[in-house]
Short mmCIF file of C-alpha atoms and ligand atoms in Angstrom, two decimals:
data_model
loop_
_atom_site.label_atom_id
_atom_site.label_comp_id
_atom_site.label_asym_id
_atom_site.label_seq_id
_atom_site.Cartn_x
_atom_site.Cartn_y
_atom_site.Cartn_z
CA MET A 15 86.24 279.99 81.89
CA SER A 16 89.00 277.86 83.30
CA THR A 17 88.15 274.71 85.18
CA PRO A 18 87.37 275.00 88.90
CA LEU A 19 89.20 271.68 89.37
CA PRO A 20 92.77 271.63 90.70
CA PRO A 21 94.89 271.81 87.49
CA ALA A 22 97.03 268.91 88.72
CA PHE A 23 93.97 266.63 88.71
CA VAL A 24 93.10 267.48 85.10
CA GLN A 25 96.71 267.04 84.02
CA ALA A 26 96.99 263.70 85.79
CA PHE A 27 93.83 262.44 84.09
CA GLU A 28 95.03 263.66 80.69
CA GLN A 29 98.31 261.81 81.21
CA LEU A 30 96.47 258.66 82.31
CA LEU A 31 94.34 258.69 79.15
CA ASP A 32 97.38 259.47 76.98
CA GLU A 33 98.68 256.03 77.97
CA GLN A 34 95.75 254.35 76.16
CA LEU A 35 95.52 251.61 78.80
CA PRO A 36 92.85 248.89 78.90
CA GLU A 37 89.67 250.11 80.60
CA PRO A 38 90.15 248.17 83.88
CA LEU A 39 93.46 249.98 84.41
CA ILE A 40 91.92 253.35 83.55
CA ARG A 41 89.22 252.69 86.17
CA GLU A 42 91.73 251.50 88.76
CA ARG A 43 94.20 254.37 88.32
CA GLY A 44 91.49 256.95 87.73
CA ALA A 45 89.79 255.86 90.96
CA ARG A 46 93.02 256.62 92.85
CA LEU A 47 93.21 260.10 91.32
CA LEU A 48 89.55 260.76 92.16
CA ALA A 49 89.89 259.37 95.71
CA ASP A 50 92.73 261.80 96.26
CA LEU A 51 90.60 264.67 94.89
CA VAL A 52 87.60 263.95 97.14
CA SER A 53 89.74 263.34 100.22
CA HIS A 54 89.81 267.13 100.61
CA ASP A 55 86.64 269.22 100.63
CA ASP A 56 88.24 272.63 100.26
CA TRP A 57 88.35 273.28 96.51
CA LEU A 58 84.80 273.20 95.06
CA PRO A 59 83.56 276.76 94.37
CA ASP A 60 80.15 277.54 95.91
CA GLU A 61 78.46 277.99 92.52
CA PHE A 62 79.15 274.29 91.82
CA ALA A 63 77.72 273.22 95.20
CA ARG A 64 74.25 274.82 95.22
CA PRO A 65 71.23 272.52 95.11
CA ASP A 66 68.10 273.06 93.02
CA PRO A 67 64.95 272.55 95.09
CA GLU A 68 63.28 270.71 92.17
CA ARG A 69 65.85 268.15 91.07
CA TYR A 70 69.48 267.06 91.38
CA ARG A 71 72.00 269.10 89.41
CA GLN A 72 74.80 267.99 87.09
CA LEU A 73 77.26 270.86 86.81
CA ALA A 74 80.12 270.48 84.33
CA LEU A 75 83.51 271.07 86.00
CA HIS A 76 85.64 270.06 83.00
CA ARG A 77 85.07 268.81 79.46
CA ASP A 78 88.15 267.46 77.74
CA PRO A 79 88.60 269.35 74.43
CA ALA A 80 89.04 265.99 72.67
CA GLY A 81 85.94 264.55 74.34
CA ARG A 82 87.90 261.78 76.07
CA PHE A 83 86.53 262.54 79.53
CA SER A 84 84.33 264.92 81.51
CA VAL A 85 84.08 265.83 85.19
CA VAL A 86 80.75 266.72 86.79
CA SER A 87 79.63 268.01 90.19
CA PHE A 88 76.45 266.14 91.19
CA VAL A 89 74.56 268.22 93.73
CA TRP A 90 71.79 266.40 95.59
CA GLY A 91 69.11 268.30 97.41
CA PRO A 92 67.54 266.55 100.41
CA GLY A 93 65.94 263.26 99.32
CA GLN A 94 66.60 263.73 95.59
CA ALA A 95 67.12 260.71 93.32
CA THR A 96 67.94 259.80 89.74
CA PRO A 97 65.79 257.57 87.56
CA ILE A 98 67.26 254.12 86.86
CA HIS A 99 69.82 254.88 84.15
CA ASP A 100 72.96 253.69 82.39
CA HIS A 101 76.12 255.45 81.17
CA THR A 102 77.46 253.37 78.21
CA VAL A 103 81.02 254.45 79.09
CA TRP A 104 83.19 253.98 82.20
CA GLY A 105 82.36 256.28 85.08
CA LEU A 106 83.90 257.00 88.48
CA ILE A 107 81.89 258.46 91.37
CA GLY A 108 83.76 260.09 94.26
CA MET A 109 81.88 261.25 97.35
CA LEU A 110 82.87 264.76 98.39
CA ARG A 111 80.22 265.81 100.90
CA GLY A 112 77.30 264.02 102.58
CA ALA A 113 76.52 260.52 101.28
CA GLU A 114 74.57 258.71 98.56
CA TYR A 115 73.14 255.28 97.90
CA SER A 116 73.61 253.51 94.56
CA GLN A 117 71.39 250.54 93.73
CA GLY A 118 72.59 248.46 90.80
CA TYR A 119 70.13 246.66 88.48
CA ARG A 120 70.47 243.78 86.06
CA TYR A 121 68.26 242.00 83.56
CA THR A 122 67.22 238.42 84.35
CA GLY A 123 64.91 238.28 81.31
CA PRO A 124 63.75 240.60 78.51
CA LYS A 125 61.31 242.39 80.84
CA GLU A 126 62.83 241.51 84.22
CA LEU A 127 64.98 244.34 85.56
CA VAL A 128 65.87 243.48 89.17
CA PRO A 129 68.13 244.90 91.89
CA ALA A 130 71.67 243.50 91.62
CA GLY A 131 72.59 242.94 95.24
CA PRO A 132 72.15 245.41 98.08
CA PRO A 133 72.59 249.18 97.62
CA THR A 134 76.06 250.67 98.09
CA LEU A 135 76.51 253.54 100.52
CA LEU A 136 79.17 256.00 99.41
CA GLN A 137 80.76 258.15 102.11
CA PRO A 138 83.15 261.10 101.76
CA GLY A 139 86.47 260.04 100.24
CA GLN A 140 85.06 256.81 98.77
CA VAL A 141 84.92 256.04 95.03
CA GLU A 142 82.83 253.57 93.06
CA ALA A 143 82.86 252.67 89.38
CA VAL A 144 80.27 251.93 86.70
CA SER A 145 80.80 250.59 83.19
CA PRO A 146 79.15 248.26 80.72
CA ALA A 147 82.01 245.90 81.66
CA ILE A 148 81.17 245.71 85.39
CA GLY A 149 77.53 246.80 85.75
CA ASP A 150 76.22 249.97 84.18
CA ILE A 151 72.58 250.32 85.28
CA HIS A 152 71.79 251.95 88.60
CA ARG A 153 69.65 254.37 90.54
CA VAL A 154 71.27 256.86 92.90
CA HIS A 155 69.79 258.92 95.70
CA ASN A 156 70.90 261.29 98.42
CA ALA A 157 71.35 259.27 101.62
CA TYR A 158 70.00 262.26 103.57
CA ASP A 159 66.51 263.74 103.69
CA ASP A 160 67.66 266.90 105.46
CA ARG A 161 70.91 268.00 103.84
CA VAL A 162 72.80 268.46 100.59
CA SER A 163 75.18 265.79 99.32
CA ILE A 164 77.76 266.25 96.56
CA SER A 165 79.67 263.69 94.50
CA ILE A 166 82.26 264.32 91.80
CA HIS A 167 81.94 262.12 88.70
CA VAL A 168 84.45 261.40 85.95
CA TYR A 169 83.25 259.72 82.73
CA GLY A 170 85.05 258.37 79.68
CA ALA A 171 83.19 260.72 77.31
CA ASP A 172 81.45 264.12 77.25
CA ILE A 173 78.71 262.56 79.37
CA GLY A 174 76.17 265.34 78.92
CA ALA A 175 76.04 264.56 75.20
CA VAL A 176 76.06 260.75 75.39
CA LYS A 177 73.01 258.93 74.03
CA ARG A 178 72.04 256.55 76.84
CA SER A 179 68.92 255.16 78.50
CA VAL A 180 66.60 255.42 81.48
CA TYR A 181 64.74 252.32 82.63
CA ASP A 182 61.43 251.40 84.23
CA ALA A 183 61.77 248.52 86.69
CA ALA A 184 58.01 247.87 86.55
CA ASP A 185 58.16 246.40 83.03
CA GLY A 186 61.90 246.43 82.17
CA SER A 187 61.38 249.00 79.41
CA SER A 188 63.95 251.64 78.46
CA LYS A 189 63.80 255.08 76.85
CA PRO A 190 66.54 257.13 75.14
CA PHE A 191 68.12 259.70 77.46
CA VAL A 192 70.63 262.53 76.97
CA SER A 193 71.31 264.20 80.31
CA GLY A 194 72.91 267.46 79.19
CA TYR A 195 74.42 269.63 81.93
CA SER A 196 72.58 271.88 84.37
CA PRO A 197 73.02 275.65 83.93
CA LEU A 198 75.02 277.49 86.56
CA ASP A 199 73.13 280.08 88.63
CA SER A 200 73.51 283.47 86.99
FE1 FE B 1270 74.90 257.10 87.19
#
């Protein structure tokens, strides 16, 4: 099927990546494209906006044929949260609907995984970035206990297939993690 994203957004991202810029510039310019996308909440088809009562969903909106980037609809049911995880590639998170908290983590010793500053609250239209270059480990949760929240993520790889890690803050341990993508409702 064709992408549910506005074609102009996909084209703009393809052109940005064609320029082969240093990562900070990709994040900066990509954040502007994503902020523009999430400044309007009138384009996401309903099948990419439905929560699962059991766990948050990661629905693929676009996977670049060359694997240079992917775009995902993150649908949070009330109170749902991720484990502490990393990405290993740059990522941009744009809030479309509702709100979410992101708590960054950092290592202060081999077994000491501690919160890196206060959590960030992301509101509709706002964008934040993750990357090994600027802080890549975080835990995210729906800011609301009584409603769905949705954020649109862009990553510098086919993120569902990336070998990355989840972490346990109790002892600083990590485990291999491949997120995949959630199936669409049939
Ligand atoms: Fe994340």
